[in-house]
CSV table of C-alpha atoms in Angstrom, one decimal:
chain,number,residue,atom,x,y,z
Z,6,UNK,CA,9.1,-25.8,-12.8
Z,7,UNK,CA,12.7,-25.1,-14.0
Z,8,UNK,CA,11.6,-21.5,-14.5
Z,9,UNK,CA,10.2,-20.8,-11.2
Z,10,UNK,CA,13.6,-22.4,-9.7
Z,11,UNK,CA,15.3,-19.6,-11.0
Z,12,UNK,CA,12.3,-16.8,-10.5
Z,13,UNK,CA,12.9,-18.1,-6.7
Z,14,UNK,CA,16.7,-18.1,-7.1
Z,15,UNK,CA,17.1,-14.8,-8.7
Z,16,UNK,CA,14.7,-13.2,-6.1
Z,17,UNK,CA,16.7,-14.7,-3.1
Z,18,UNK,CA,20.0,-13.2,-5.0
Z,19,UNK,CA,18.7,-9.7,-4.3
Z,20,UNK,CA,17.7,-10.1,-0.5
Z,21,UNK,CA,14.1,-10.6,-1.5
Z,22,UNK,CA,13.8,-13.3,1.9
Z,23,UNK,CA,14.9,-10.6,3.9
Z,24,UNK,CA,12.0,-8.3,1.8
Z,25,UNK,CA,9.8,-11.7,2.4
Z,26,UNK,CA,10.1,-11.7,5.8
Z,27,UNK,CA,9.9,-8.8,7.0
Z,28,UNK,CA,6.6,-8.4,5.5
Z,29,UNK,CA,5.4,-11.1,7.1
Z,30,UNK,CA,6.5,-9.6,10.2
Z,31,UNK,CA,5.1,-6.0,9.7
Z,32,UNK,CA,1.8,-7.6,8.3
Z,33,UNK,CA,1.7,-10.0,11.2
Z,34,UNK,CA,2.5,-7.2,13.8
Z,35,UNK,CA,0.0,-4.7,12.0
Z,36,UNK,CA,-2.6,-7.4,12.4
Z,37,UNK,CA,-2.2,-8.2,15.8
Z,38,UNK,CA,-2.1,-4.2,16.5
Z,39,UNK,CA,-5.4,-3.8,14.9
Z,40,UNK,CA,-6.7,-6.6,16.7
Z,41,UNK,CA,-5.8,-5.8,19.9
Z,42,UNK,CA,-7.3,-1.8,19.4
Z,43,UNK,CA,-10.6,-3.7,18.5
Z,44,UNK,CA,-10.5,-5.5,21.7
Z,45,UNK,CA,-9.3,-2.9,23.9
Z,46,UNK,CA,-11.2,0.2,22.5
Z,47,UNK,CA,-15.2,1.0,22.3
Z,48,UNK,CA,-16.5,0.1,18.9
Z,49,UNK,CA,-18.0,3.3,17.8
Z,50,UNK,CA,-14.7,5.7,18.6
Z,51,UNK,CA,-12.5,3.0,16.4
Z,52,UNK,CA,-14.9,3.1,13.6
Z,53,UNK,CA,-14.5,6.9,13.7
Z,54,UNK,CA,-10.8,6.9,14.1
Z,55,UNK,CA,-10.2,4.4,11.0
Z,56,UNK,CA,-12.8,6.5,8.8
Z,57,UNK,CA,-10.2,9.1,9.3
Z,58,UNK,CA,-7.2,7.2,9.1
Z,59,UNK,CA,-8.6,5.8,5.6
Z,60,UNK,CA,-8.9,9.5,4.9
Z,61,UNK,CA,-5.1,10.5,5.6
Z,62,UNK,CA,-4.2,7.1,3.7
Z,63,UNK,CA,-5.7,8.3,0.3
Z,64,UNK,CA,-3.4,11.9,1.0
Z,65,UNK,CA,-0.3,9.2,1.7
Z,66,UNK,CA,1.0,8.7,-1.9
Z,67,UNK,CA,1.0,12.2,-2.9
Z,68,UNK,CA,2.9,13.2,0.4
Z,69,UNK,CA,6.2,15.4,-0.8
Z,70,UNK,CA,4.6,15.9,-4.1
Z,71,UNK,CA,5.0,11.8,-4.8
Z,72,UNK,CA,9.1,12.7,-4.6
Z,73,UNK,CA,9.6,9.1,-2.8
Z,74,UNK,CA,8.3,7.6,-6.2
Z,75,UNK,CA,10.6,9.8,-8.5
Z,76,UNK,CA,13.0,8.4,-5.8
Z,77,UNK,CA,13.1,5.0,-6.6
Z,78,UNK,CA,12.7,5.1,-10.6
Z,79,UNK,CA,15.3,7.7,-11.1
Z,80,UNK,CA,17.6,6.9,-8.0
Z,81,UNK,CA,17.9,3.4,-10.2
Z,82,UNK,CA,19.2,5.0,-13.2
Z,83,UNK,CA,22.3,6.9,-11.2
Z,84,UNK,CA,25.6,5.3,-11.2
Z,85,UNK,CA,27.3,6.5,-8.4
Z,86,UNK,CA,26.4,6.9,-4.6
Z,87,UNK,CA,27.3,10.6,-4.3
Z,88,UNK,CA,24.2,11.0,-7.2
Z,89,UNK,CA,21.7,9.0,-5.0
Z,90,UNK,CA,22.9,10.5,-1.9
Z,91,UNK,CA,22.5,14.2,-3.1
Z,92,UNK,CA,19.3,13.0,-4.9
Z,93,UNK,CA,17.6,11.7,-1.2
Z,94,UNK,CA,18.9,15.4,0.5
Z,95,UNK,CA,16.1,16.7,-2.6
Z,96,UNK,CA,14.1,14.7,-1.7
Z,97,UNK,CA,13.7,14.8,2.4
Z,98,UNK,CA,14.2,19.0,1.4
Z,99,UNK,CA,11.4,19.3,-0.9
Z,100,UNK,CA,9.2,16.4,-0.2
Z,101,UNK,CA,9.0,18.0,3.9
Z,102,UNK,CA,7.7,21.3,2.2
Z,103,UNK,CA,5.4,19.9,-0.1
Z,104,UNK,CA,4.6,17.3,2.9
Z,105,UNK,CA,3.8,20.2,4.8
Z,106,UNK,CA,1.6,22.1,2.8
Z,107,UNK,CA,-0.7,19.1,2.4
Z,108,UNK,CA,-1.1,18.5,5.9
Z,109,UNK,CA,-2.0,22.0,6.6
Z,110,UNK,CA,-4.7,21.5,4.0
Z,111,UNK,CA,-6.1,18.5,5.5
Z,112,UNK,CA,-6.5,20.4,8.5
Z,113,UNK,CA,-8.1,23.3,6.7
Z,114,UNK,CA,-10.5,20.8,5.3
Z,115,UNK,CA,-11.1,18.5,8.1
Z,116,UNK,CA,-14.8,19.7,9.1
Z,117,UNK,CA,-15.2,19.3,5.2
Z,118,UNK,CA,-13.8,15.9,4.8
Z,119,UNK,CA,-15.4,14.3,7.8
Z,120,UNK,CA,-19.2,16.0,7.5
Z,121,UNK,CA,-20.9,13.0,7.4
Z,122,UNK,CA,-19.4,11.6,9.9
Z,123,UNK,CA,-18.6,14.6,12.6
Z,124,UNK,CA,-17.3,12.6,15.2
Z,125,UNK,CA,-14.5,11.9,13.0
Z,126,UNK,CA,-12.9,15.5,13.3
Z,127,UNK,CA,-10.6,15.5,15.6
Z,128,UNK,CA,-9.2,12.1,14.9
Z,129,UNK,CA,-8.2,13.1,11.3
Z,130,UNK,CA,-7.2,16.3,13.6
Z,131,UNK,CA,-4.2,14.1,15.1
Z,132,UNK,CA,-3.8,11.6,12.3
Z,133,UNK,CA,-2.9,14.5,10.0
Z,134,UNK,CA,0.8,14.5,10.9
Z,135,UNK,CA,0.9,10.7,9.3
Z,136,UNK,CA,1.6,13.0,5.9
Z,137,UNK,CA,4.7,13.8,7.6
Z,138,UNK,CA,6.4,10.9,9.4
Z,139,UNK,CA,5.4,8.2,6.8
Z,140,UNK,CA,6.7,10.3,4.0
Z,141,UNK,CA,10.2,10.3,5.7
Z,142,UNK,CA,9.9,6.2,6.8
Z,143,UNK,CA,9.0,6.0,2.9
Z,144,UNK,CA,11.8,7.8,1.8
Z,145,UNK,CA,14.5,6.6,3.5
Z,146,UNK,CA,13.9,3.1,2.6
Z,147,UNK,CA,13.3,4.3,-0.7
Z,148,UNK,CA,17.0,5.0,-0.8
Z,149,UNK,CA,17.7,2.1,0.9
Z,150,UNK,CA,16.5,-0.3,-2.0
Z,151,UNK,CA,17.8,1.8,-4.6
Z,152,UNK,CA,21.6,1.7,-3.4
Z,153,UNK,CA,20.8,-2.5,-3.1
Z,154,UNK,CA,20.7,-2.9,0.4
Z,155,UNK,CA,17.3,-5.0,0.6
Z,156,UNK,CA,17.8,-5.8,3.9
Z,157,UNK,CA,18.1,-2.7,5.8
Z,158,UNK,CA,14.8,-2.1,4.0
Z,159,UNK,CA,13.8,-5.2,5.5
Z,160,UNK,CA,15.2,-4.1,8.9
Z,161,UNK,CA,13.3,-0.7,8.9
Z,162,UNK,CA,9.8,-2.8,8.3
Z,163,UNK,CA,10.7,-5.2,11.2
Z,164,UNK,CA,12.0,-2.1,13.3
Z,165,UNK,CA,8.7,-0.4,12.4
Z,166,UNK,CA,7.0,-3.3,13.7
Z,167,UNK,CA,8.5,-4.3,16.5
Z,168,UNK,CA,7.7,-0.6,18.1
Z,169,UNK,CA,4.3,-0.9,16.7
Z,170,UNK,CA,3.1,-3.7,18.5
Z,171,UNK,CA,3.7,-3.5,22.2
Z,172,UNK,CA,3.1,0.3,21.9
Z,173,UNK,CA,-0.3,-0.1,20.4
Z,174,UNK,CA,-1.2,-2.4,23.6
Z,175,UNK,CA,0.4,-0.3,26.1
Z,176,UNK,CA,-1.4,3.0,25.1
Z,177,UNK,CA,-4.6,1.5,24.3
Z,178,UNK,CA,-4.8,0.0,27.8
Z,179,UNK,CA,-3.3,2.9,29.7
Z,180,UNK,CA,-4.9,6.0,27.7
Z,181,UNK,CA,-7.3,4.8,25.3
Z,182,UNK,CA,-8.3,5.8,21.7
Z,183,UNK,CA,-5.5,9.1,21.8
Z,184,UNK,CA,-3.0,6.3,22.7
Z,185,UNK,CA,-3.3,4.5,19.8
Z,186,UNK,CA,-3.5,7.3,17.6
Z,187,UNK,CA,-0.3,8.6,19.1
Z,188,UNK,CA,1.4,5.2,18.7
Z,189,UNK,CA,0.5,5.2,14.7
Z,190,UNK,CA,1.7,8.8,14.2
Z,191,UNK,CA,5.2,8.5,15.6
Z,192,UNK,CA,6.4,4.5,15.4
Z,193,UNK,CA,6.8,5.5,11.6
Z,194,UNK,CA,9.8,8.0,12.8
Z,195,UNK,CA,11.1,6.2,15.3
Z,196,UNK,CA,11.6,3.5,12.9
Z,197,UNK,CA,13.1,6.5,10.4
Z,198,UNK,CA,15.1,7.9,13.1
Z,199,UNK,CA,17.4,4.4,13.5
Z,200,UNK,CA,18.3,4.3,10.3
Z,201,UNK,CA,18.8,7.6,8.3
Z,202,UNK,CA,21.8,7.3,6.8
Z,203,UNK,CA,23.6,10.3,8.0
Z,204,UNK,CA,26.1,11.0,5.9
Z,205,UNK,CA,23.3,12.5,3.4
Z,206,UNK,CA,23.6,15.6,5.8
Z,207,UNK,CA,27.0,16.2,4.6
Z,208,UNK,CA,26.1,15.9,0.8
Z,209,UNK,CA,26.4,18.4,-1.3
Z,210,UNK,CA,23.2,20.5,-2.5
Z,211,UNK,CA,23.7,20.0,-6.7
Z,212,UNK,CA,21.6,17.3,-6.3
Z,213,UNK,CA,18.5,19.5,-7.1
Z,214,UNK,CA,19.7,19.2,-10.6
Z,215,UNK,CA,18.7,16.2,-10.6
Z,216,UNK,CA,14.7,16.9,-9.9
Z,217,UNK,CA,14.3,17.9,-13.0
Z,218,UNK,CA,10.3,18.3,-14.7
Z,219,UNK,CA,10.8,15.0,-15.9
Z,220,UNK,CA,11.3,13.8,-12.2
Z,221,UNK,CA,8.5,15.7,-10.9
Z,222,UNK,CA,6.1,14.4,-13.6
Z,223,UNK,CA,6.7,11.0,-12.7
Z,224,UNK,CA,6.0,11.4,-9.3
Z,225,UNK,CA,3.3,13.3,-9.3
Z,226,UNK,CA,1.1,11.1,-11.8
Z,227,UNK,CA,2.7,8.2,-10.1
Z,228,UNK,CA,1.7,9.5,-6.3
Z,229,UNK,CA,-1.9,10.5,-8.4
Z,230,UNK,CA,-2.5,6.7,-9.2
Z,231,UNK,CA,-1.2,5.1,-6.1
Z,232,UNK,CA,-3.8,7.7,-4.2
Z,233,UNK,CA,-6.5,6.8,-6.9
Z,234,UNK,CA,-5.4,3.0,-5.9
Z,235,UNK,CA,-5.8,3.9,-2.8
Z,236,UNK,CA,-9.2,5.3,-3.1
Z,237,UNK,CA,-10.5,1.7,-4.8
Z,238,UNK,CA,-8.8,-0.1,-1.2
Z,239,UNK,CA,-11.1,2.8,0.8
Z,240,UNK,CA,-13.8,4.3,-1.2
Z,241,UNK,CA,-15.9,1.5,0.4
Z,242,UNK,CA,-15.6,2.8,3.6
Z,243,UNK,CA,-16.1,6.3,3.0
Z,244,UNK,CA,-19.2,5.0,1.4
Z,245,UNK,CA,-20.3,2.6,4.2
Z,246,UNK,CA,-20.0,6.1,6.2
Z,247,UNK,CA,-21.6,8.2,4.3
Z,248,UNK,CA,-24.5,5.8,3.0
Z,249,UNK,CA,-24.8,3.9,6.0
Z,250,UNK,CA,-23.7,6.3,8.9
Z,251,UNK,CA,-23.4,3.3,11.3
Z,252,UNK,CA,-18.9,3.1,12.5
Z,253,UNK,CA,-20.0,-0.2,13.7
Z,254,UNK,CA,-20.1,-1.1,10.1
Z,255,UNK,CA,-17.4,0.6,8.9
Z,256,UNK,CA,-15.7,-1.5,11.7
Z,257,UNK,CA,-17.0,-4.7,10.4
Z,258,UNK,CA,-16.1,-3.9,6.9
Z,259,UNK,CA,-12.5,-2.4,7.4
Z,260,UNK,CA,-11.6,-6.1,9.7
Z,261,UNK,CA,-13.5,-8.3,7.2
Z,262,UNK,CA,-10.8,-6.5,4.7
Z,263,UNK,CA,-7.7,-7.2,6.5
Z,264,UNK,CA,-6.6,-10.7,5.7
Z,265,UNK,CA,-7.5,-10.5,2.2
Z,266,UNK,CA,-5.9,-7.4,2.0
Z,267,UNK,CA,-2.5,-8.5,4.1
Z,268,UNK,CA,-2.2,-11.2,1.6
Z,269,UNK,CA,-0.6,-9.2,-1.1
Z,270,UNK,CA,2.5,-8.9,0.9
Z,271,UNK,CA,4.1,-11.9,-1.0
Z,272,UNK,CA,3.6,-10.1,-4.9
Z,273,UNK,CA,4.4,-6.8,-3.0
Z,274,UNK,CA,8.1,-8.5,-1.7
Z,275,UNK,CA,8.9,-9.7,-5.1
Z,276,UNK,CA,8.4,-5.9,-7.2
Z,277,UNK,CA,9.7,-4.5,-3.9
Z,278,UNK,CA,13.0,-6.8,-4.2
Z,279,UNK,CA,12.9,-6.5,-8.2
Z,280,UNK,CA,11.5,-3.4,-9.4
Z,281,UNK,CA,14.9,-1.5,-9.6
Z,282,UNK,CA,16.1,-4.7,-11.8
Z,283,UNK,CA,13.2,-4.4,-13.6
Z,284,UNK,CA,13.4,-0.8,-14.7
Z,285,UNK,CA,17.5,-1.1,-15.5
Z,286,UNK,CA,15.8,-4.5,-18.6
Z,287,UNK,CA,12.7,-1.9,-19.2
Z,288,UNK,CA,13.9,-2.3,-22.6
Z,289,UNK,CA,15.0,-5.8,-23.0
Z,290,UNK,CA,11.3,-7.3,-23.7
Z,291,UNK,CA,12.7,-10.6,-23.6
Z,292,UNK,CA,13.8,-10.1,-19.8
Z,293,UNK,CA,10.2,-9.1,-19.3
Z,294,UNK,CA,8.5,-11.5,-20.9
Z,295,UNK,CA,10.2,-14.2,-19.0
Z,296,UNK,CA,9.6,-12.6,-15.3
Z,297,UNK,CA,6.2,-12.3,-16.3
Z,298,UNK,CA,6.0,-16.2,-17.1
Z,299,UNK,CA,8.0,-17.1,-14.0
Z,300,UNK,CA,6.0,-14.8,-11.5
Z,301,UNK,CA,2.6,-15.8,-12.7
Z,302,UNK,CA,3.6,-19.6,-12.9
Z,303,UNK,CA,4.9,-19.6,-9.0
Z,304,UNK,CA,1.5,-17.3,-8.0
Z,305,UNK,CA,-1.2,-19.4,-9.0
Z,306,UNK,CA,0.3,-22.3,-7.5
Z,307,UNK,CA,0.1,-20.2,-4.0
Z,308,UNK,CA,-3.6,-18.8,-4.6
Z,309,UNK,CA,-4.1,-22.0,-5.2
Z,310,UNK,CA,-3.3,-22.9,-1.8
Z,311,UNK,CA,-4.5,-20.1,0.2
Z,312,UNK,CA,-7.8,-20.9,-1.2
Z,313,UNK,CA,-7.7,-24.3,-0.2
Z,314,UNK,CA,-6.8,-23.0,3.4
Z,315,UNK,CA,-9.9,-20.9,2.8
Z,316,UNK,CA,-12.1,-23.5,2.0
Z,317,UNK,CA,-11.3,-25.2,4.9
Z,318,UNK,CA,-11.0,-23.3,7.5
Z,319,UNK,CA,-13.2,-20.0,6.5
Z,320,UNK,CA,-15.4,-20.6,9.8
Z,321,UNK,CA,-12.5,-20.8,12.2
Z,322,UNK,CA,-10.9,-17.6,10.3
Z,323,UNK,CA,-13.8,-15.2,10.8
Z,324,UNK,CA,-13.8,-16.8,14.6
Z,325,UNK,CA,-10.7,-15.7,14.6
Z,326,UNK,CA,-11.8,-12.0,14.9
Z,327,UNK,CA,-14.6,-12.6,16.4
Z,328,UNK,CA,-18.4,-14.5,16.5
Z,329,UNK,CA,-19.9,-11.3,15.3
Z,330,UNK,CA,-18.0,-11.8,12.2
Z,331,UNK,CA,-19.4,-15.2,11.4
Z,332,UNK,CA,-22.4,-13.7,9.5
Z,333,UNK,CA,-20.6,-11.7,7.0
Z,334,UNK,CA,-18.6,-15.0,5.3
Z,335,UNK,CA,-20.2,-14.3,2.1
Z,336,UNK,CA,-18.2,-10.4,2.1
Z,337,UNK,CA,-15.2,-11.8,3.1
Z,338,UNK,CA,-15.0,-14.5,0.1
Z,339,UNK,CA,-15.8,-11.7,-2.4
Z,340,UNK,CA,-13.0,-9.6,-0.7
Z,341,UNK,CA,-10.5,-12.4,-1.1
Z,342,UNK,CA,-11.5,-13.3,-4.9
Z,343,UNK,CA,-11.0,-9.6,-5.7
Z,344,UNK,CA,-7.7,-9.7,-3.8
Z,345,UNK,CA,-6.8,-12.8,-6.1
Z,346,UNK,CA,-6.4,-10.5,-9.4
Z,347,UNK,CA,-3.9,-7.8,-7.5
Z,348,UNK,CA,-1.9,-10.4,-6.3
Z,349,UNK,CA,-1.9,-12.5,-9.9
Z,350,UNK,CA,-1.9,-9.9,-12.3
Z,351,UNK,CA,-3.0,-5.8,-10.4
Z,352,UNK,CA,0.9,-6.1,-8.9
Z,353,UNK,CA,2.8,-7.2,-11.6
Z,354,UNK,CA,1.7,-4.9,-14.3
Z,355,UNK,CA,1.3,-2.3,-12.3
Z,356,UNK,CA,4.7,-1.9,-11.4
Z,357,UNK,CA,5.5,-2.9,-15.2
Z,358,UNK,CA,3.7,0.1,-15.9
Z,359,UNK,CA,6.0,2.3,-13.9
Z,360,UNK,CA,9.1,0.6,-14.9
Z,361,UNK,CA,8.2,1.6,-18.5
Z,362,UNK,CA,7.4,5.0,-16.8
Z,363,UNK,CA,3.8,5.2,-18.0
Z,364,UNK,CA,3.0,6.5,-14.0
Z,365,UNK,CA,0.3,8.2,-16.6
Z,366,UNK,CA,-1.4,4.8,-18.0
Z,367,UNK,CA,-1.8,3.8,-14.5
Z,368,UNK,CA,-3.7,7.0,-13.4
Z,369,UNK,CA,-6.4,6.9,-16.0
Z,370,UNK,CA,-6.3,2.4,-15.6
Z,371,UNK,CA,-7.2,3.6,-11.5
Z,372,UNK,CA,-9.0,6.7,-12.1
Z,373,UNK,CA,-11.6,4.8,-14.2
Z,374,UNK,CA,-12.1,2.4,-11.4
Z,375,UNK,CA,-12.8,4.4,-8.9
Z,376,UNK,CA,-15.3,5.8,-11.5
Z,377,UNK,CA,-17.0,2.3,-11.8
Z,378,UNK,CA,-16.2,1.8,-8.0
Z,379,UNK,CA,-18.5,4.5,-7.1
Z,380,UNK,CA,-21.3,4.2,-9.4
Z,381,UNK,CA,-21.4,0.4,-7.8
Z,382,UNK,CA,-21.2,1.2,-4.8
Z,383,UNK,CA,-24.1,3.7,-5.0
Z,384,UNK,CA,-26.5,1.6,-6.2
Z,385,UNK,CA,-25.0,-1.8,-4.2
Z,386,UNK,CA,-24.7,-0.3,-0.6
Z,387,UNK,CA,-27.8,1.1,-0.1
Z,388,UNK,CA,-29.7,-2.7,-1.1
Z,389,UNK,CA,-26.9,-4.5,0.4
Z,390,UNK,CA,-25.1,-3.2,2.8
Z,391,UNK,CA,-21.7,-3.8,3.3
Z,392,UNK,CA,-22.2,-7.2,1.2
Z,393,UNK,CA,-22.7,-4.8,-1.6
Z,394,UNK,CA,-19.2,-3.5,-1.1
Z,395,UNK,CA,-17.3,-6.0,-1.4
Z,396,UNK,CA,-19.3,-6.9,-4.3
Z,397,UNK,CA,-18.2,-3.6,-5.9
Z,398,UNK,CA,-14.5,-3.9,-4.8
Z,399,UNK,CA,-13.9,-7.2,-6.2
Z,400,UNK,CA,-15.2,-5.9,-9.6
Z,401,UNK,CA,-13.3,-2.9,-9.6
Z,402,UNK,CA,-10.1,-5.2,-8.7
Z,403,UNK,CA,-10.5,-7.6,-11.5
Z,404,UNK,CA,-11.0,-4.4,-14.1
Z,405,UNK,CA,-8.3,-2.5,-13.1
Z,406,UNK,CA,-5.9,-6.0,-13.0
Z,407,UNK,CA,-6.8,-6.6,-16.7
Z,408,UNK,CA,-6.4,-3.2,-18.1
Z,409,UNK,CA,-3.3,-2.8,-16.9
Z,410,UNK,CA,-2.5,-6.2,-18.7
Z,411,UNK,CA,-3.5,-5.3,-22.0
Z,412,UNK,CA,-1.7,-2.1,-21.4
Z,413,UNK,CA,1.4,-3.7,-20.6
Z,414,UNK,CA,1.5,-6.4,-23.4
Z,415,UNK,CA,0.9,-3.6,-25.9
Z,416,UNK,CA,4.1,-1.7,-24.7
Z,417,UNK,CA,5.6,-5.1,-25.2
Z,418,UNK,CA,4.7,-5.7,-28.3
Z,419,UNK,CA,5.8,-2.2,-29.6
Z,420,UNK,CA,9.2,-2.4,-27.8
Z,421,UNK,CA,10.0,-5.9,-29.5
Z,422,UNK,CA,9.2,-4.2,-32.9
């Protein structure tokens, strides 16, 4: 108990409630958004709008070349603010043209990427300039938690959120499905626009020297992984797509997925807070193994109440979205068990991983379970429907949470050699 004490104390030290809270607020906010679209908007043209915007999410982490992720693990090893500062300019410079050249491809391959599901087009049309605006939003709270200011991060997520929210219901009501696409392509820079720091326009421009190969290695295989990762979070719903070709589905699936899902803020607030802490004691395998102890002993104890709440009140939770939802319990309980090994061990090791700067390990650890994820889904979806995904998905979590386990007490092992 003594040890999660200070886990909890140490996190509060480095403005993780601020962290905390304001992604309780942004997953709150998000929620309600989404819940409102599915009220206010006709079933089929959402489920064709979120099959693209799961699309443009898999592009996300490799927006700018994955720069915002070279951002955080090398922006924590410079010493003075003029370093970080000319380190973001790179980054907004380069990441915009490499940002760019992406989104031009996704329109290029838009007929392509939405074939089986033509009506899809023109959404991922319009969603495309996501690549853009969230790869600025990302950076500049990037730099944000890298200079130790937690809680103007934590101000940019509530900022985020508090446009989000009564946009998404004013432009669904006045002008539809376009409204709410327009809302989620430019609440992300309206949220940047408040707070870039704008004395990085008057930096100077040697901080290119600092985006060195070893820089752009990092991010790349690290933006690689988090896309692969991302493809595990949405490779069902392409599949329900493609396999099923019924939106209505991929509507059911995609809301089934979202409280499981939004429950990984908590693990994601504490690497958030500490990951730049983390990477500075990369070395000291002592300082490791003790985090891991603490943040594993405080995390069961809180699955093991938000399965109790689950238990309980699983009935008035699916009500909660709606009666239709009441038939798929049995997906929604497989989608929360696979969300219990990200939030336990997926998280935590994860970002371990990247501290040690093995952005490679967790590439292969992801690309093999999309391998798996696929092969599953294949053979499950087609039987079971959308049951069958969340069958596959909860698999694939636990796999991927374990392997990067192993991987991570092996580097530990060697580094207390």
């Amino acid at each position: 108990m003594d040890s999660i004490k200070t886990y909890i104390k140490n996190f509060l030290s480095r403005k993780g409630g601020w962290v905390f809270s304001s992604m309780i607020i942004g997953k709150l906010f998000i929620f309600f958004s989404s819940w409102i679209a599915l009220k206010l908007l006709p079933q089929d043209d959402l489920g064709y709008l979120l099959f693209a915007l799961n699309i443009i999410l898999f592009f996300v982490p490799i927006s700018g070349l994955g720069a915002t992720h070279g951002l955080l693990r090398f922006g924590s090893f410079q010493e003075t603010s003029d370093s970080r500062q000319n380190l973001l300019r790179e980054v907004l410079i380069k990441g915009f043209i490499f940002s760019t050249i992406l989104m031009g491809s996704i329109i290029v391959m838009s007929r392509f990427l939405t074939i089986k599901m033509p009506g899809s087009q023109f959404y991922l049309l319009g969603l495309s300039f996501l690549i853009l605006t969230l790869f600025f939003l990302e950076a500049i709270k990037t730099y944000y938690r890298i200079i130790g200011k937690n809680e103007i991060y934590a101000k940019i997520e509530i900022t985020n959120a508090l446009i989000l929210l009564p946009a998404v219901f004013i432009t669904c009501y006045f002008f539809g499905i376009w409204g709410y696409l327009s809302t989620l392509v430019l609440t992300p820079m309206l949220a940047t626009l408040v707070y870039f720091p704008k004395n990085i326009i008057q930096t100077s421009t040697s901080g290119n020297k600092l985006l060195g190969i070893d820089f752009w290695k990092y991010s790349v295989f690290t933006g690689l992984s988090n896309s692969v990762t991302q493809l595990l979070a949405i490779a069902d719903i392409f599949l329900i797509g493609y396999l099923l070709k019924d939106p209505a589905q991929v509507t059911f699936y995609k809301y089934l997925s979202l409280i499981p899902l939004s429950l990984v803020l908590l693990p994601n607030a504490f690497l958030m807070t500490d990951f730049v802490s983390l990477t500075t004691h990369i070395k000291n395998s002592r300082y490791i193994s003790q985090y891991i102890k603490q943040y594993i002993s405080l995390l069961i104890i809180i699955l093991l109440g938000i399965w109790t709440i689950h238990f309980i009140f699983i009935e008035d939770i699916l009500k909660f979205l709606g009666r239709d939802f009441l038939p798929y319990k049995k997906v929604y309980l497989f989608l929360l068990f696979g969300v219990t090994a990200v939030i336990l061990l997926r998280i935590l090791f994860g970002n371990l991983l990247s501290a040690f700067g093995k952005a490679r390990i967790n590439f292969w650890i992801a690309s093999f379970s999309v391998v798996i994820n696929l092969l599953l889904n294949l053979y499950f979806i087609p039987t079971q429907g959308i049951l069958g995904a969340a069958i596959t998905s909860c698999l694939t979590m636990w796999i991927s949470s374990l392997l990067s386990m192993f991987c991570v007490y092996y580097f530990l092992k060697k580094s207390g050699k």
